[in-house]
Short mmCIF file of C-alpha atoms in Angstrom, two decimals:
data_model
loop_
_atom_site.label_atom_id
_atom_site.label_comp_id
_atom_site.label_asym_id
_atom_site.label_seq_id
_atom_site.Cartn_x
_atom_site.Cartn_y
_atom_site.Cartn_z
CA UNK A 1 64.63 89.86 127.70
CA UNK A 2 61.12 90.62 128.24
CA UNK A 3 59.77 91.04 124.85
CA UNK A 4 61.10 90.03 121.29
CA UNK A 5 64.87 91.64 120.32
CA UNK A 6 65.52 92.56 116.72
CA UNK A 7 68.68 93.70 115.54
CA UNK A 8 70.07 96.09 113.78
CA UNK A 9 66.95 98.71 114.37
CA UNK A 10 67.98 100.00 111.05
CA UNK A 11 70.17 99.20 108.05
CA UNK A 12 71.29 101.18 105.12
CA UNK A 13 73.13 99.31 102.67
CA UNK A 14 74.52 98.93 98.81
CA UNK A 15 72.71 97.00 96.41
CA UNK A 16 73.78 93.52 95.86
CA UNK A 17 75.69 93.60 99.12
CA UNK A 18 74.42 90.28 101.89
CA UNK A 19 72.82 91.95 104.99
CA UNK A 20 72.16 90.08 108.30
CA UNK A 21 69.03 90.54 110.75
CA UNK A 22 68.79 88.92 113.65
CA UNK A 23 65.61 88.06 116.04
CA UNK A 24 66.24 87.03 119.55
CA UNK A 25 62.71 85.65 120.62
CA UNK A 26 60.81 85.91 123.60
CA UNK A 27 62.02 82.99 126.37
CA UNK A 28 60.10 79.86 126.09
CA UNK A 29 58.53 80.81 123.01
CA UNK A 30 58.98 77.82 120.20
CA UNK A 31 56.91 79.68 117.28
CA UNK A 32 59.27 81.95 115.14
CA UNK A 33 58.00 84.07 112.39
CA UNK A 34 59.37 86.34 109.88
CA UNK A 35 57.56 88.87 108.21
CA UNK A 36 58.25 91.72 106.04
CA UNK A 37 56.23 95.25 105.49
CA UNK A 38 57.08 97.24 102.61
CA UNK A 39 56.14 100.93 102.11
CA UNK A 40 52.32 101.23 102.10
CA UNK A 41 51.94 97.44 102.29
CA UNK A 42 50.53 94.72 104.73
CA UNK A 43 52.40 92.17 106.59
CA UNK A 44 53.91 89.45 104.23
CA UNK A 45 54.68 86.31 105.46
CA UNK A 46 58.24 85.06 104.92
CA UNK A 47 59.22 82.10 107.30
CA UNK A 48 57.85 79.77 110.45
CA UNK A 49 60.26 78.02 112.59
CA UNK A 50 58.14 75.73 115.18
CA UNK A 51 60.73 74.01 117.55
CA UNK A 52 62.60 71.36 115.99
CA UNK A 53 60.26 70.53 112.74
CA UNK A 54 61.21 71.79 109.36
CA UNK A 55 60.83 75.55 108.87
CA UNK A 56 57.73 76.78 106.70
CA UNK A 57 59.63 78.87 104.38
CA UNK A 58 56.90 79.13 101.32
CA UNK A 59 56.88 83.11 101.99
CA UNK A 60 60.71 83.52 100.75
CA UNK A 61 60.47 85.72 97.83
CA UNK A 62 63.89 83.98 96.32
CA UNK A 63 66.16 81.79 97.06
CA UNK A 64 68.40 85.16 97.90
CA UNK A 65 66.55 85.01 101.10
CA UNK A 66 67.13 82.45 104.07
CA UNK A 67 66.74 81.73 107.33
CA UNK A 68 68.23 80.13 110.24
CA UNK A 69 67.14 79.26 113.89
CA UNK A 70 69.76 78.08 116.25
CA UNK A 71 69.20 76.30 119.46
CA UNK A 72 65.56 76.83 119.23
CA UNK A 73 66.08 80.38 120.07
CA UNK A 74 67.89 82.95 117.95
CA UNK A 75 67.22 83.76 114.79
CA UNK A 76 68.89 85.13 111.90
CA UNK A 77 67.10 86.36 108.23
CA UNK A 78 70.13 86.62 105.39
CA UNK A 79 69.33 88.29 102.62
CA UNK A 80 72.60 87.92 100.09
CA UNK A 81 73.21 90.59 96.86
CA UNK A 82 70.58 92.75 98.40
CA UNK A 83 67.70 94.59 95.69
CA UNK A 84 66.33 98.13 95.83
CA UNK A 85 63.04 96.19 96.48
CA UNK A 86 64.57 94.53 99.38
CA UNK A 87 63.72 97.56 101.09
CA UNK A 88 61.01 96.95 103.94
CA UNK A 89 60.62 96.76 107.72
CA UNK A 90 61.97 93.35 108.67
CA UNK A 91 59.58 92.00 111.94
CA UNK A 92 60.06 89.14 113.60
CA UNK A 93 57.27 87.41 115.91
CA UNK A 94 57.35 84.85 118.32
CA UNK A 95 54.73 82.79 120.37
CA UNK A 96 54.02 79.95 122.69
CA UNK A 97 53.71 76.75 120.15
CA UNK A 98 52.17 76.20 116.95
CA UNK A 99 48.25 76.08 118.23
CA UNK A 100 47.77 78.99 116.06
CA UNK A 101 45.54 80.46 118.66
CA UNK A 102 47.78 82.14 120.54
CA UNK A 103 49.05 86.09 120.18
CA UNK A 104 51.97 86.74 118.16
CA UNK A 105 54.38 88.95 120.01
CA UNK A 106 56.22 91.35 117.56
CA UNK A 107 59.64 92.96 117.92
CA UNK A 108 59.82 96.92 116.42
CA UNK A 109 61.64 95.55 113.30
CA UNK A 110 64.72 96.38 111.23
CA UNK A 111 64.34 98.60 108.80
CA UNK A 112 66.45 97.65 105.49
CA UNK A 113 67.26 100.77 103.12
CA UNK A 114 68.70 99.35 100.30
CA UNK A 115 70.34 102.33 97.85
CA UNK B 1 45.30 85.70 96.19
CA UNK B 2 44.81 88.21 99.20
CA UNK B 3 42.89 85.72 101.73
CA UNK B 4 42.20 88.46 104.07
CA UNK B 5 41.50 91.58 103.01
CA UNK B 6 41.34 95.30 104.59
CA UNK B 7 39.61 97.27 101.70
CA UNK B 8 39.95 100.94 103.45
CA UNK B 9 43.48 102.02 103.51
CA UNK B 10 42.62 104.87 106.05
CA UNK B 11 39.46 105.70 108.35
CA UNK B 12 39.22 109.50 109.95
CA UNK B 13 36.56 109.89 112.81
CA UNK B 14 36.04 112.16 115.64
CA UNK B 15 37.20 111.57 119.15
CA UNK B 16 34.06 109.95 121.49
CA UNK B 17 32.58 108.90 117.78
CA UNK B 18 32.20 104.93 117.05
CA UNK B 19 35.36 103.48 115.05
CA UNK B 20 34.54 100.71 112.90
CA UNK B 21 37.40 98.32 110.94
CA UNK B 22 36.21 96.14 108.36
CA UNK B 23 37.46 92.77 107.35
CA UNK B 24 36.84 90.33 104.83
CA UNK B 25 38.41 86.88 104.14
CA UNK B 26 37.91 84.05 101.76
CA UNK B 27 39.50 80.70 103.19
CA UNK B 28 36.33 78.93 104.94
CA UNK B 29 38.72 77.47 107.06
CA UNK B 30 40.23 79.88 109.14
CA UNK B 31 38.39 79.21 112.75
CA UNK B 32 40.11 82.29 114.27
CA UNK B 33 40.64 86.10 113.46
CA UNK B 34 42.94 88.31 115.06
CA UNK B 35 43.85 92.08 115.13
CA UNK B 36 46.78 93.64 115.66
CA UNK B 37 47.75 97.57 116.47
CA UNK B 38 50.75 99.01 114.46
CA UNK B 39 52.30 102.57 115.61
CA UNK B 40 54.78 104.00 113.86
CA UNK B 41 58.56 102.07 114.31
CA UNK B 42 56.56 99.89 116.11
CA UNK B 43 55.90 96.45 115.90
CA UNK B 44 52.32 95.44 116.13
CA UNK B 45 50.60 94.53 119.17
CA UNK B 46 47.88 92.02 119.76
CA UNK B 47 44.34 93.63 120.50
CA UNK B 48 41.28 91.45 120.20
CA UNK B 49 40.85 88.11 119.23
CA UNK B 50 37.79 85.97 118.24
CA UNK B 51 36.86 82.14 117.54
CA UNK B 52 34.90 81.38 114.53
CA UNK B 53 32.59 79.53 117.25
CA UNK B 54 31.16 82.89 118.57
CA UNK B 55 30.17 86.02 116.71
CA UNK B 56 31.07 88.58 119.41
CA UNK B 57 34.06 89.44 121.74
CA UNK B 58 34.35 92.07 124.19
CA UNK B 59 36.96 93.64 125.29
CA UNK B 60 36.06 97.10 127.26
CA UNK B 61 36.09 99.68 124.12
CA UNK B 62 37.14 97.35 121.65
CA UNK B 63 34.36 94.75 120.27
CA UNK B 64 34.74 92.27 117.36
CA UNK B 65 32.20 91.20 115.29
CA UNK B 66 31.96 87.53 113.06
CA UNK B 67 29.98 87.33 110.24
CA UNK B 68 30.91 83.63 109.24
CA UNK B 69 28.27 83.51 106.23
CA UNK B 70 29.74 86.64 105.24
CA UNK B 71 32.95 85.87 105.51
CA UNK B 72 32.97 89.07 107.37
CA UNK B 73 34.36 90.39 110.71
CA UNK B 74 34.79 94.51 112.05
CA UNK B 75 36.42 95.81 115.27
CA UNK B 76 34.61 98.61 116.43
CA UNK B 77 36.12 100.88 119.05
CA UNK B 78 33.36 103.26 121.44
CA UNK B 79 34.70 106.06 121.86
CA UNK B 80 37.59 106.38 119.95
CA UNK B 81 40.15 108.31 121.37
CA UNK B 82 43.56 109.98 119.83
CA UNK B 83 45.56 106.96 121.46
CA UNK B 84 43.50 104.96 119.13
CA UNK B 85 45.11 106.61 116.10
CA UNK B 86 47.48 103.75 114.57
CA UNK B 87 47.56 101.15 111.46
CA UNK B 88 45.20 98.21 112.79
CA UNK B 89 45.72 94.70 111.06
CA UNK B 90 43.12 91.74 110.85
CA UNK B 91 44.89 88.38 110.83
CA UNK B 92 44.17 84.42 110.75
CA UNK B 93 46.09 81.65 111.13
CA UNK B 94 46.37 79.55 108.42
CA UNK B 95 46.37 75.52 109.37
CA UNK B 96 47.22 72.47 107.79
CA UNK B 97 50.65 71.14 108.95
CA UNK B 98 51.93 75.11 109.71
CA UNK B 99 50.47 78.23 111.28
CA UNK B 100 51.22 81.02 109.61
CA UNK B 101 49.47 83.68 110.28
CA UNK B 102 47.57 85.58 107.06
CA UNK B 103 47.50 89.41 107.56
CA UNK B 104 45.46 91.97 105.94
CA UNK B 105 46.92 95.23 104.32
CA UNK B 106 46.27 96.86 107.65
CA UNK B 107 43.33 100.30 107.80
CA UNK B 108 45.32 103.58 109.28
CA UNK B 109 43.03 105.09 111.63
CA UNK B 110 42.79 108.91 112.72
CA UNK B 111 40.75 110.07 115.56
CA UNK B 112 40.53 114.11 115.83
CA UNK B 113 40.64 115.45 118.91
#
């Protein structure tokens, strides 16, 4: 596609239920970030996938949270026995590299509603 | 520890006025700033960027400012327009092995028409 694909666009769910998201990045992009915005908060940094090295995954906020990237392209953020304060906009980025020059491009999230 | 940091949760100013977005960060390292445009159920868009090489960048209404002594940088946007009204976001890439990208808390901005 021509920009970054996030799916679902919007999730309600029980607490301590698992929830998937998935990211499908922008074609040719190796750089894959996760980030998370909670209500009235910035962007917080969860995960970096950067082609085939070992994923930067010092933003998890517990080990409930983890992240996969298969093929070098798709990407999927599990969250398992989901928290009220799971609750956020889920965005996913991806850009050329690892320069850390470049633009991230962002996809319009998934919104997690925890109850 | 908040290395960047976006101290004015919301700005109001009139259309055709000046706009400006403040900044501040503390890691001497970062070497390049970013902002980003949020709209609602949107995700954020890239806008400007800068090197910590220059102090100025230029981009028809939107300029951004360095102020490395200050640790400093602003985006100012002449004249601001309704369009303009959205949740803007410094960021820097943090180095050293990775590149994740820092963000600030992010300044909602609301031009009146």
């Amino acid at each position: 596609g021509a920009g970054v694909s996030q799916s679902p666009s919007n999730k309600v769910t029980e607490k301590g239920k698992d929830v998937e998201l998935r990211c499908d990045p922008i074609s040719g992009h190796t750089a894959l970030y996760w980030y998370r915005q909670s209500l009235g908060q910035g962007l917080e940094f969860l995960i970096y996938f950067q082609g085939n090295s070992a994923p930067d995954k010092s933003g998890l906020p517990s080990d409930r949270f983890s992240a996969e990237r298969t093929g070098g392209s798709v990407s999927t953020l599990t969250i398992q026995r989901t928290q009220q304060e799971d609750s956020a906009v889920y965005l996913c980025a991806s850009s050329f590299g690892g320069a850390g020059t470049g633009e991230l491009f962002f996809g319009e999230g998934s919104r997690l509603t925890v109850l | 520890d908040q290395q960047v940091k976006q101290n004015s949760p919301s700005l109001s100013v009139q259309e055709g006025r000046i706009s400006i977005l403040n900044c501040d960060y503390t890691n001497s390292m970062f070497d390049y700033f970013l902002w980003y445009k949020k709209y609602p159920a949107e995700g954020p868009t890239f806008l400007i960027s800068i090197s910590s090489i220059k102090d100025k960048n230029e981009d028809g209404r939107f300029t951004v400012f360095l102020n490395k002594s200050a640790k400093h940088l602003s985006l100012h946007i002449v004249p601001s327009q309704p369009g303009d009204s959205a949740v803007y976001f410094c960021a820097a890439p943090l180095r050293g092995g990775t590149y994740k990208y820092i963000f600030g808390t992010g300044t909602r901005l609301k031009v009146l028409a």
